[in-house]
mmCIF file of C-alpha atoms (C1' of nucleotides) in Angstrom:
data_model
loop_
_atom_site.group_PDB
_atom_site.id
_atom_site.type_symbol
_atom_site.label_atom_id
_atom_site.label_comp_id
_atom_site.label_asym_id
_atom_site.label_seq_id
_atom_site.Cartn_x
_atom_site.Cartn_y
_atom_site.Cartn_z
ATOM 1 C CA UNK A 1 -37.125 -27.774 -17.052
ATOM 2 C CA UNK A 2 -36.161 -27.852 -13.101
ATOM 3 C CA UNK A 3 -35.145 -25.446 -10.848
ATOM 4 C CA UNK A 4 -32.724 -26.795 -8.429
ATOM 5 C CA UNK A 5 -32.584 -24.478 -4.763
ATOM 6 C CA UNK A 6 -30.018 -24.491 -2.514
ATOM 7 C CA UNK A 7 -29.201 -21.718 -0.465
ATOM 8 C CA UNK A 8 -25.312 -21.460 -1.205
ATOM 9 C CA UNK A 9 -26.223 -19.772 -4.205
ATOM 10 C CA UNK A 10 -27.866 -15.999 -3.206
ATOM 11 C CA UNK A 11 -29.459 -14.495 -6.205
ATOM 12 C CA UNK A 12 -28.909 -11.232 -7.322
ATOM 13 C CA UNK A 13 -31.848 -9.201 -6.971
ATOM 14 C CA UNK A 14 -33.376 -6.678 -3.894
ATOM 15 C CA UNK A 15 -33.293 -8.915 -1.452
ATOM 16 C CA UNK A 16 -30.154 -9.361 0.731
ATOM 17 C CA UNK A 17 -29.000 -13.265 -0.388
ATOM 18 C CA UNK A 18 -28.203 -15.598 2.938
ATOM 19 C CA UNK A 19 -24.484 -15.208 2.198
ATOM 20 C CA UNK A 20 -24.303 -11.132 3.035
ATOM 21 C CA UNK A 21 -27.371 -11.765 6.026
ATOM 22 C CA UNK A 22 -24.798 -14.089 7.725
ATOM 23 C CA UNK A 23 -21.949 -11.747 7.458
ATOM 24 C CA UNK A 24 -23.882 -8.674 8.406
ATOM 25 C CA UNK A 25 -24.963 -10.154 11.501
ATOM 26 C CA UNK A 26 -21.418 -11.309 12.482
ATOM 27 C CA UNK A 27 -20.128 -8.493 11.234
ATOM 28 C CA UNK A 28 -23.538 -6.322 13.538
ATOM 29 C CA UNK A 29 -20.669 -7.259 16.034
ATOM 30 C CA UNK A 30 -17.269 -8.862 15.365
ATOM 31 C CA UNK A 31 -16.117 -5.309 13.338
ATOM 32 C CA UNK A 32 -13.083 -4.078 14.135
ATOM 33 C CA UNK A 33 -12.581 -1.052 15.674
ATOM 34 C CA UNK A 34 -10.699 1.009 13.350
ATOM 35 C CA UNK A 35 -9.396 5.532 12.867
ATOM 36 C CA UNK A 36 -11.080 6.170 9.366
ATOM 37 C CA UNK A 37 -14.795 3.297 10.205
ATOM 38 C CA UNK A 38 -18.381 4.196 11.292
ATOM 39 C CA UNK A 39 -18.863 1.231 13.288
ATOM 40 C CA UNK A 40 -22.341 -0.889 11.602
ATOM 41 C CA UNK A 41 -24.500 0.618 14.706
ATOM 42 C CA UNK A 42 -23.959 3.823 14.250
ATOM 43 C CA UNK A 43 -24.504 3.881 10.297
ATOM 44 C CA UNK A 44 -27.567 2.133 11.124
ATOM 45 C CA UNK A 45 -28.713 5.533 12.945
ATOM 46 C CA UNK A 46 -27.647 7.436 9.876
ATOM 47 C CA UNK A 47 -23.660 8.464 10.255
ATOM 48 C CA UNK A 48 -22.606 8.667 7.657
ATOM 49 C CA UNK A 49 -18.574 8.621 6.949
ATOM 50 C CA UNK A 50 -17.144 11.441 5.027
ATOM 51 C CA UNK A 51 -15.596 10.738 1.413
ATOM 52 C CA UNK A 52 -11.688 12.423 2.439
ATOM 53 C CA UNK A 53 -11.716 9.674 5.047
ATOM 54 C CA UNK A 54 -12.386 7.137 3.159
ATOM 55 C CA UNK A 55 -10.618 7.761 0.697
ATOM 56 C CA UNK A 56 -7.967 8.602 1.722
ATOM 57 C CA UNK A 57 -7.552 5.808 4.197
ATOM 58 C CA UNK A 58 -8.247 3.581 0.944
ATOM 59 C CA UNK A 59 -5.361 5.036 -0.468
ATOM 60 C CA UNK A 60 -3.776 4.367 2.738
ATOM 61 C CA UNK A 61 -4.077 0.680 2.331
ATOM 62 C CA UNK A 62 -3.574 -0.178 -0.253
ATOM 63 C CA UNK A 63 -1.205 -3.612 -0.170
ATOM 64 C CA UNK A 64 -0.495 -2.575 2.842
ATOM 65 C CA UNK A 65 -1.801 -3.607 6.370
ATOM 66 C CA UNK A 66 -3.869 -1.732 9.299
ATOM 67 C CA UNK A 67 -1.318 -2.184 11.427
ATOM 68 C CA UNK A 68 0.949 0.368 9.476
ATOM 69 C CA UNK A 69 -1.506 3.090 7.843
ATOM 70 C CA UNK A 70 -2.968 3.492 11.317
ATOM 71 C CA UNK A 71 -0.335 6.639 12.840
ATOM 72 C CA UNK A 72 -0.079 6.939 9.472
ATOM 73 C CA UNK A 73 -4.214 8.100 8.704
ATOM 74 C CA UNK A 74 -4.367 10.356 12.009
ATOM 75 C CA UNK A 75 -1.839 11.906 10.935
ATOM 76 C CA UNK A 76 -2.815 13.078 7.717
ATOM 77 C CA UNK A 77 -5.933 13.649 9.112
ATOM 78 C CA UNK A 78 -5.252 16.139 12.217
ATOM 79 C CA UNK A 79 -2.839 18.120 9.675
ATOM 80 C CA UNK A 80 -5.480 17.945 6.224
ATOM 81 C CA UNK A 81 -8.528 17.404 7.850
ATOM 82 C CA UNK A 82 -10.619 18.261 4.380
ATOM 83 C CA UNK A 83 -9.152 17.240 0.680
ATOM 84 C CA UNK A 84 -9.627 21.295 0.124
ATOM 85 C CA UNK A 85 -6.378 21.275 2.861
ATOM 86 C CA UNK A 86 -4.821 18.239 0.813
ATOM 87 C CA UNK A 87 -4.937 19.992 -2.362
ATOM 88 C CA UNK A 88 -3.385 22.910 -1.661
ATOM 89 C CA UNK A 89 -0.667 21.794 0.532
ATOM 90 C CA UNK A 90 3.283 21.748 -0.800
ATOM 91 C CA UNK A 91 3.830 17.823 -2.675
ATOM 92 C CA UNK A 92 6.810 17.977 -0.684
ATOM 93 C CA UNK A 93 4.653 18.444 2.649
ATOM 94 C CA UNK A 94 2.854 15.656 1.443
ATOM 95 C CA UNK A 95 5.339 12.927 0.405
ATOM 96 C CA UNK A 96 7.678 13.806 3.612
ATOM 97 C CA UNK A 97 4.790 12.834 6.002
ATOM 98 C CA UNK A 98 3.954 10.328 3.578
ATOM 99 C CA UNK A 99 7.840 8.748 3.568
ATOM 100 C CA UNK A 100 7.983 5.328 5.483
ATOM 101 C CA UNK A 101 4.875 3.794 4.441
ATOM 102 C CA UNK A 102 5.844 2.856 -0.057
ATOM 103 C CA UNK A 103 4.485 3.038 -3.199
ATOM 104 C CA UNK A 104 4.964 6.649 -3.289
ATOM 105 C CA UNK A 105 3.304 7.150 -6.483
ATOM 106 C CA UNK A 106 -0.075 7.069 -3.856
ATOM 107 C CA UNK A 107 1.280 9.477 -2.454
ATOM 108 C CA UNK A 108 2.421 11.750 -5.668
ATOM 109 C CA UNK A 109 -1.550 10.905 -6.929
ATOM 110 C CA UNK A 110 -3.107 11.768 -3.839
ATOM 111 C CA UNK A 111 -2.208 14.839 -4.069
ATOM 112 C CA UNK A 112 -3.121 14.523 -8.130
ATOM 113 C CA UNK A 113 -6.738 13.291 -7.156
ATOM 114 C CA UNK A 114 -7.356 15.819 -4.124
ATOM 115 C CA UNK A 115 -6.043 18.350 -6.699
ATOM 116 C CA UNK A 116 -8.727 17.340 -9.775
ATOM 117 C CA UNK A 117 -11.543 16.485 -6.678
ATOM 118 C CA UNK A 118 -11.493 20.377 -5.815
ATOM 119 C CA UNK A 119 -10.475 22.258 -8.620
ATOM 120 C CA UNK A 120 -12.540 20.270 -10.930
ATOM 121 C CA UNK A 121 -15.443 18.854 -8.692
ATOM 122 C CA UNK A 122 -16.131 21.764 -6.272
ATOM 123 C CA UNK A 123 -14.110 20.155 -3.325
ATOM 124 C CA UNK A 124 -16.589 16.807 -3.361
ATOM 125 C CA UNK A 125 -15.817 13.454 -4.686
ATOM 126 C CA UNK A 126 -17.606 11.670 -7.651
ATOM 127 C CA UNK A 127 -20.465 9.241 -5.313
ATOM 128 C CA UNK A 128 -20.623 6.591 -8.532
ATOM 129 C CA UNK A 129 -18.359 3.783 -9.174
ATOM 130 C CA UNK A 130 -17.541 5.395 -12.447
ATOM 131 C CA UNK A 131 -17.074 8.760 -11.618
ATOM 132 C CA UNK A 132 -14.521 7.899 -9.296
ATOM 133 C CA UNK A 133 -12.435 4.744 -11.514
ATOM 134 C CA UNK A 134 -11.041 7.859 -14.038
ATOM 135 C CA UNK A 135 -8.760 9.656 -10.646
ATOM 136 C CA UNK A 136 -5.490 9.588 -10.026
ATOM 137 C CA UNK A 137 -4.939 6.522 -8.087
ATOM 138 C CA UNK A 138 -8.461 5.192 -8.059
ATOM 139 C CA UNK A 139 -8.226 1.624 -10.124
ATOM 140 C CA UNK A 140 -11.258 -0.803 -9.390
ATOM 141 C CA UNK A 141 -10.900 -1.670 -6.345
ATOM 142 C CA UNK A 142 -10.547 1.845 -4.595
ATOM 143 C CA UNK A 143 -13.383 3.100 -7.152
ATOM 144 C CA UNK A 144 -15.803 -0.082 -5.910
ATOM 145 C CA UNK A 145 -14.690 0.574 -1.894
ATOM 146 C CA UNK A 146 -15.533 4.274 -1.436
ATOM 147 C CA UNK A 147 -18.568 4.461 -3.866
ATOM 148 C CA UNK A 148 -19.427 1.369 -1.152
ATOM 149 C CA UNK A 149 -18.438 2.818 1.330
ATOM 150 C CA UNK A 150 -19.486 6.345 1.280
ATOM 151 C CA UNK A 151 -22.407 6.524 -0.785
ATOM 152 C CA UNK A 152 -24.639 3.241 -0.295
ATOM 153 C CA UNK A 153 -23.274 1.805 -4.365
ATOM 154 C CA UNK A 154 -24.199 -2.006 -4.719
ATOM 155 C CA UNK A 155 -19.995 -2.209 -6.148
ATOM 156 C CA UNK A 156 -18.491 -4.704 -5.966
ATOM 157 C CA UNK A 157 -15.696 -4.470 -3.780
ATOM 158 C CA UNK A 158 -12.509 -7.046 -4.286
ATOM 159 C CA UNK A 159 -9.289 -7.036 -2.461
ATOM 160 C CA UNK A 160 -6.750 -9.605 -1.476
ATOM 161 C CA UNK A 161 -9.653 -10.293 1.443
ATOM 162 C CA UNK A 162 -12.055 -11.173 -0.398
ATOM 163 C CA UNK A 163 -10.681 -12.821 -3.553
ATOM 164 C CA UNK A 164 -9.459 -15.313 -0.662
ATOM 165 C CA UNK A 165 -13.037 -15.526 0.922
ATOM 166 C CA UNK A 166 -15.018 -15.862 -2.603
ATOM 167 C CA UNK A 167 -12.113 -18.338 -3.924
ATOM 168 C CA UNK A 168 -13.414 -20.581 -1.069
ATOM 169 C CA UNK A 169 -16.660 -20.356 -0.853
ATOM 170 C CA UNK A 170 -18.028 -21.184 -4.286
ATOM 171 C CA UNK A 171 -14.321 -23.233 -4.176
ATOM 172 C CA UNK A 172 -13.059 -21.676 -6.946
ATOM 173 C CA UNK A 173 -9.800 -23.806 -8.279
ATOM 174 C CA UNK A 174 -8.442 -21.570 -11.264
ATOM 175 C CA UNK A 175 -5.107 -19.608 -10.424
ATOM 176 C CA UNK A 176 -4.365 -15.963 -10.390
ATOM 177 C CA UNK A 177 -5.179 -13.719 -12.079
ATOM 178 C CA UNK A 178 -6.512 -16.239 -14.057
ATOM 179 C CA UNK A 179 -9.798 -16.420 -11.357
ATOM 180 C CA UNK A 180 -10.289 -12.967 -11.315
ATOM 181 C CA UNK A 181 -13.645 -12.538 -13.418
ATOM 182 C CA UNK A 182 -14.733 -15.609 -11.974
ATOM 183 C CA UNK A 183 -14.006 -13.807 -8.344
ATOM 184 C CA UNK A 184 -15.535 -10.644 -9.538
ATOM 185 C CA UNK A 185 -18.582 -12.390 -10.954
ATOM 186 C CA UNK A 186 -19.167 -13.902 -7.435
ATOM 187 C CA UNK A 187 -18.983 -10.782 -5.465
ATOM 188 C CA UNK A 188 -21.433 -9.062 -7.735
ATOM 189 C CA UNK A 189 -23.444 -11.866 -6.807
ATOM 190 C CA UNK A 190 -23.190 -12.286 -2.945
ATOM 191 C CA UNK A 191 -23.141 -8.243 -2.500
ATOM 192 C CA UNK A 192 -26.981 -6.657 -1.017
ATOM 193 C CA UNK A 193 -28.717 -4.180 -1.982
ATOM 194 C CA UNK A 194 -28.726 -3.367 1.881
ATOM 195 C CA UNK A 195 -25.484 -2.371 3.715
ATOM 196 C CA UNK A 196 -23.751 -2.232 0.933
ATOM 197 C CA UNK A 197 -20.343 -0.819 2.939
ATOM 198 C CA UNK A 198 -20.909 -3.318 5.420
ATOM 199 C CA UNK A 199 -21.018 -5.691 2.913
ATOM 200 C CA UNK A 200 -17.348 -4.425 1.495
ATOM 201 C CA UNK A 201 -16.029 -3.783 5.124
ATOM 202 C CA UNK A 202 -17.481 -7.327 6.627
ATOM 203 C CA UNK A 203 -15.820 -9.611 4.021
ATOM 204 C CA UNK A 204 -12.322 -7.513 5.155
ATOM 205 C CA UNK A 205 -12.714 -8.042 7.983
ATOM 206 C CA UNK A 206 -13.097 -11.562 7.725
ATOM 207 C CA UNK A 207 -10.457 -12.744 5.672
ATOM 208 C CA UNK A 208 -7.841 -10.343 7.881
ATOM 209 C CA UNK A 209 -9.655 -11.868 11.244
ATOM 210 C CA UNK A 210 -10.812 -15.488 10.278
ATOM 211 C CA UNK A 211 -10.301 -16.583 6.844
ATOM 212 C CA UNK A 212 -6.855 -15.865 6.501
ATOM 213 C CA UNK A 213 -4.092 -17.054 4.032
ATOM 214 C CA UNK A 214 -2.646 -19.833 6.698
ATOM 215 C CA UNK A 215 -4.903 -21.414 9.420
ATOM 216 C CA UNK A 216 -8.066 -20.016 8.857
ATOM 217 C CA UNK A 217 -9.900 -20.532 11.961
ATOM 218 C CA UNK A 218 -13.283 -22.405 9.861
ATOM 219 C CA UNK A 219 -15.185 -23.112 14.091
ATOM 220 C CA UNK A 220 -15.676 -20.046 14.230
ATOM 221 C CA UNK A 221 -16.873 -18.610 10.618
ATOM 222 C CA UNK A 222 -20.295 -17.212 9.826
ATOM 223 C CA UNK A 223 -19.857 -18.255 6.387
ATOM 224 C CA UNK A 224 -18.574 -22.045 7.623
ATOM 225 C CA UNK A 225 -22.653 -23.215 6.136
ATOM 226 C CA UNK A 226 -21.789 -21.632 3.091
ATOM 227 C CA UNK A 227 -18.722 -22.245 1.903
ATOM 228 C CA UNK A 228 -18.275 -24.696 -0.321
ATOM 229 C CA UNK A 229 -14.667 -24.822 -0.073
ATOM 230 C CA UNK A 230 -14.954 -26.140 3.864
ATOM 231 C CA UNK A 231 -17.239 -28.217 3.240
ATOM 232 C CA UNK A 232 -14.704 -30.134 0.506
ATOM 233 C CA UNK A 233 -11.775 -29.172 2.739
ATOM 234 C CA UNK A 234 -9.827 -27.843 1.074
ATOM 235 C CA UNK A 235 -9.950 -24.040 2.802
ATOM 236 C CA UNK A 236 -6.684 -23.504 2.936
ATOM 237 C CA UNK A 237 -5.567 -24.190 -0.364
ATOM 238 C CA UNK A 238 -7.571 -21.856 -1.641
ATOM 239 C CA UNK A 239 -6.902 -19.287 -3.881
ATOM 240 C CA UNK A 240 -4.280 -20.975 -5.855
ATOM 241 C CA UNK A 241 -1.323 -18.520 -6.723
ATOM 242 C CA UNK A 242 0.940 -18.550 -9.705
ATOM 243 C CA UNK A 243 5.085 -19.857 -8.057
ATOM 244 C CA UNK A 244 6.830 -15.934 -7.789
ATOM 245 C CA UNK A 245 9.978 -14.969 -9.096
ATOM 246 C CA UNK A 246 13.128 -15.087 -7.197
ATOM 247 C CA UNK A 247 14.723 -11.500 -6.761
ATOM 248 C CA UNK A 248 17.966 -10.064 -8.108
ATOM 249 C CA UNK A 249 20.142 -8.750 -5.691
ATOM 250 C CA UNK A 250 22.096 -5.299 -6.563
ATOM 251 C CA UNK A 251 24.884 -3.506 -4.627
ATOM 252 C CA UNK A 252 24.995 0.479 -4.742
ATOM 253 C CA UNK A 253 26.567 3.226 -2.585
ATOM 254 C CA UNK A 254 24.858 6.245 -0.221
ATOM 255 C CA UNK A 255 27.363 9.140 0.507
ATOM 256 C CA UNK A 256 26.754 11.393 3.246
ATOM 257 C CA UNK A 257 28.563 14.680 3.391
ATOM 258 C CA UNK A 258 28.402 16.724 6.399
ATOM 259 C CA UNK A 259 29.685 20.165 6.837
ATOM 260 C CA UNK A 260 28.190 22.366 9.778
ATOM 261 C CA UNK A 261 26.250 19.989 11.328
ATOM 262 C CA UNK A 262 24.155 20.028 7.261
ATOM 263 C CA UNK A 263 23.908 17.160 5.444
ATOM 264 C CA UNK A 264 24.054 17.399 1.826
ATOM 265 C CA UNK A 265 19.675 15.775 0.740
ATOM 266 C CA UNK A 266 18.517 15.380 -2.994
ATOM 267 C CA UNK A 267 15.406 15.439 -4.694
ATOM 268 C CA UNK A 268 14.657 11.889 -6.434
ATOM 269 C CA UNK A 269 13.612 12.585 -10.010
ATOM 270 C CA UNK A 270 9.870 12.097 -10.110
ATOM 271 C CA UNK A 271 8.319 8.824 -11.522
ATOM 272 C CA UNK A 272 10.152 5.563 -10.532
ATOM 273 C CA UNK A 273 12.154 4.408 -7.271
ATOM 274 C CA UNK A 274 10.825 6.532 -4.670
ATOM 275 C CA UNK A 275 10.423 9.471 -7.084
ATOM 276 C CA UNK A 276 10.103 12.616 -5.810
ATOM 277 C CA UNK A 277 11.194 11.266 -2.359
ATOM 278 C CA UNK A 278 14.406 13.745 -0.470
ATOM 279 C CA UNK A 279 17.108 10.988 -0.326
ATOM 280 C CA UNK A 280 21.333 10.581 -0.350
ATOM 281 C CA UNK A 281 22.776 11.366 -3.589
ATOM 282 C CA UNK A 282 23.856 7.703 -4.027
ATOM 283 C CA UNK A 283 25.588 6.428 -7.474
ATOM 284 C CA UNK A 284 22.406 4.709 -9.933
ATOM 285 C CA UNK A 285 21.706 2.127 -8.015
ATOM 286 C CA UNK A 286 18.249 0.232 -9.040
ATOM 287 C CA UNK A 287 16.729 -2.669 -10.321
ATOM 288 C CA UNK A 288 18.840 -5.712 -10.946
ATOM 289 C CA UNK A 289 22.005 -2.396 -11.946
ATOM 290 C CA UNK A 290 24.523 -2.486 -8.977
ATOM 291 C CA UNK A 291 25.977 1.385 -8.780
ATOM 292 C CA UNK A 292 29.204 3.000 -10.076
ATOM 293 C CA UNK A 293 30.249 3.266 -6.866
ATOM 294 C CA UNK A 294 31.007 6.269 -7.900
ATOM 295 C CA UNK A 295 31.263 9.060 -5.674
ATOM 296 C CA UNK A 296 29.754 12.375 -6.461
ATOM 297 C CA UNK A 297 32.858 14.860 -5.792
ATOM 298 C CA UNK A 298 36.117 13.903 -4.962
ATOM 299 C CA UNK A 299 38.019 14.021 -1.658
ATOM 300 C CA UNK A 300 38.337 11.246 0.771
ATOM 301 C CA UNK A 301 35.775 9.197 1.927
ATOM 302 C CA UNK A 302 35.075 6.474 4.530
ATOM 303 C CA UNK A 303 33.522 3.865 2.915
ATOM 304 C CA UNK A 304 31.383 1.394 5.277
ATOM 305 C CA UNK A 305 30.682 -1.628 2.858
ATOM 306 C CA UNK A 306 27.206 -3.477 3.471
ATOM 307 C CA UNK A 307 26.474 -1.168 5.635
ATOM 308 C CA UNK A 308 22.856 -1.496 4.619
ATOM 309 C CA UNK A 309 20.389 -4.870 3.840
ATOM 310 C CA UNK A 310 17.488 -3.778 2.017
ATOM 311 C CA UNK A 311 14.332 -5.959 -0.214
ATOM 312 C CA UNK A 312 12.172 -4.239 -2.387
ATOM 313 C CA UNK A 313 9.329 -5.671 -4.349
ATOM 314 C CA UNK A 314 11.843 -7.251 -6.671
ATOM 315 C CA UNK A 315 14.812 -6.779 -6.273
ATOM 316 C CA UNK A 316 17.203 -6.733 -2.215
ATOM 317 C CA UNK A 317 19.423 -4.603 -2.505
ATOM 318 C CA UNK A 318 23.089 -4.362 -0.006
ATOM 319 C CA UNK A 319 24.236 -0.256 0.711
ATOM 320 C CA UNK A 320 27.535 0.647 0.648
ATOM 321 C CA UNK A 321 27.954 3.859 3.116
ATOM 322 C CA UNK A 322 30.508 6.370 2.011
ATOM 323 C CA UNK A 323 31.254 9.051 4.758
ATOM 324 C CA UNK A 324 33.160 12.097 2.847
ATOM 325 C CA UNK A 325 36.013 13.703 4.971
ATOM 326 C CA UNK A 326 37.528 16.279 3.225
ATOM 327 C CA UNK A 327 38.812 18.571 2.796
ATOM 328 C CA UNK A 328 35.904 21.283 2.408
ATOM 329 C CA UNK A 329 33.448 21.612 -0.229
ATOM 330 C CA UNK A 330 32.255 24.960 -1.569
ATOM 331 C CA UNK A 331 28.542 24.794 -0.447
ATOM 332 C CA UNK A 332 26.867 26.773 -2.922
ATOM 333 C CA UNK A 333 28.289 25.150 -6.027
ATOM 334 C CA UNK A 334 27.421 21.588 -4.660
ATOM 335 C CA UNK A 335 23.746 23.601 -3.907
ATOM 336 C CA UNK A 336 23.770 24.482 -8.722
ATOM 337 C CA UNK A 337 23.260 20.411 -8.375
ATOM 338 C CA UNK A 338 20.422 20.568 -7.515
ATOM 339 C CA UNK A 339 21.114 19.678 -3.517
ATOM 340 C CA UNK A 340 19.357 20.538 -0.181
ATOM 341 C CA UNK A 341 21.523 20.838 2.422
ATOM 342 C CA UNK A 342 19.528 19.689 5.583
ATOM 343 C CA UNK A 343 20.235 20.100 9.275
ATOM 344 C CA UNK A 344 21.569 17.024 10.732
ATOM 345 C CA UNK A 345 19.743 17.374 13.525
ATOM 346 C CA UNK A 346 16.012 17.636 12.505
ATOM 347 C CA UNK A 347 16.780 15.179 10.329
ATOM 348 C CA UNK A 348 14.055 12.479 10.824
ATOM 349 C CA UNK A 349 11.739 15.811 9.638
ATOM 350 C CA UNK A 350 13.350 15.158 6.150
ATOM 351 C CA UNK A 351 10.892 11.699 5.096
ATOM 352 C CA UNK A 352 13.368 10.257 3.977
ATOM 353 C CA UNK A 353 12.677 6.683 2.703
ATOM 354 C CA UNK A 354 13.427 4.153 5.104
ATOM 355 C CA UNK A 355 15.597 2.744 3.249
ATOM 356 C CA UNK A 356 17.929 5.884 3.765
ATOM 357 C CA UNK A 357 16.918 6.300 7.227
ATOM 358 C CA UNK A 358 18.557 3.465 7.372
ATOM 359 C CA UNK A 359 21.830 4.957 6.235
ATOM 360 C CA UNK A 360 21.746 8.369 7.400
ATOM 361 C CA UNK A 361 21.448 6.494 10.513
ATOM 362 C CA UNK A 362 24.313 4.677 10.760
ATOM 363 C CA UNK A 363 25.878 7.237 9.423
ATOM 364 C CA UNK A 364 24.467 9.891 11.695
ATOM 365 C CA UNK A 365 27.124 6.797 14.254
ATOM 366 C CA UNK A 366 30.254 7.355 12.215
ATOM 367 C CA UNK A 367 30.339 11.157 12.197
ATOM 368 C "C1'" DA B 1 -0.681 -10.696 -19.278
ATOM 369 C "C1'" DA B 2 4.442 -9.379 -16.949
ATOM 370 C "C1'" DG B 3 7.084 -5.840 -14.466
ATOM 371 C "C1'" DT B 4 7.111 -2.057 -11.339
ATOM 372 C "C1'" DC B 5 6.804 0.697 -7.223
ATOM 373 C "C1'" DG B 6 7.805 -0.147 -0.687
ATOM 374 C "C1'" DG B 7 7.874 -1.940 4.021
ATOM 375 C "C1'" DG B 8 7.013 -3.707 8.201
ATOM 376 C "C1'" DG B 9 4.383 -7.912 10.394
ATOM 377 C "C1'" DG B 10 3.021 -12.980 11.301
ATOM 378 C "C1'" DA B 11 4.786 -17.829 11.181
ATOM 379 C "C1'" DT C 1 13.753 -16.638 5.899
ATOM 380 C "C1'" DC C 2 9.645 -16.613 3.539
ATOM 381 C "C1'" DC C 3 5.033 -14.724 2.430
ATOM 382 C "C1'" DC C 4 1.750 -11.310 2.227
ATOM 383 C "C1'" DC C 5 -0.593 -7.015 2.985
ATOM 384 C "C1'" DA C 6 -7.517 -2.864 2.109
ATOM 385 C "C1'" DG C 7 -4.041 -2.155 -5.753
ATOM 386 C "C1'" DA C 8 -3.142 1.665 -9.849
ATOM 387 C "C1'" DC C 9 -0.405 1.985 -13.578
ATOM 388 C "C1'" DT C 10 2.618 1.546 -17.263
ATOM 389 C "C1'" DT C 11 4.215 -1.917 -21.287
#
DNA sequence: AAGTCGGGGGA
DNA sequence: TCCCCAGACTT
């Protein structure tokens, strides 16, 4: 029996492997300065990240870029500095603060998770990956990330950046998602017992700044000597992804009913598209389905066709805007249909999702 | 395994 | 335009 010794395969165990060593050395010099991050220097001096801030940032960052999250993170942590503060906030306030960030189930789960941590765990996040994993809105990735970054667990943190870096490091040509188990196994192999949180963040920094989807900067990459895809000249082609499906086009109408300086809003159903969010009344458009164009009340309407074009994850929407032109409406009767009369001057604080914020901005021009 | 669920930034 | 992003959850 022979033993092959390769410096690009890192042993599991107590030591820091060659990949982790090279990566952490680079991270110590080039870590991004992010609002939720404890710098590697501060971290090594003993400063621990606040699990609440780590968790909040990770949930906000799910399928969302750093640039989009930064402002939201600052506003949330200023307004709700602790998990208990967030847990006791009214749901509508949290959803309104989340407006524009997208994937609103995250906000609903954020509240549920904050309340579970406060009520069931005395305000302290579970310190293990398994303990975190069962909380609302915390999946495989987020459980591993919080465990590693906030609690120093050597968890395998696999996000889209790590998938790309690892697929290239090991020249994995199996297409996603079939390659995921293999990627996870290799990630676990190269994750060090020392500084697992910095390692995870370093991998994500690398994916975001050097090991990019297109035009990776292999000449600047600290892992290039260990990278099988780079050696084969196939880095940019990995990971292999399945072809994506075409997006159907839907049409719908949103309705602007304004009286006495107030506009009629509704709260959308708690699940599904834009669930729980305040919105303009609409005609029931949905994924791959057109709305009826039927107004919620009879009367005279001015219709602006093609007012808003908006692209969702799995379909595109062309939204018409219908402006109510009278006669006078019984406002109390409308309220009984779950309507909310909102001052137009303060529409920005209604927390409308971007689609309806666009429609509202146009309506205000035409009123 | 496939579908649902936002929005914006970069090329 | 197209592509992707610190994914989770449901069916």
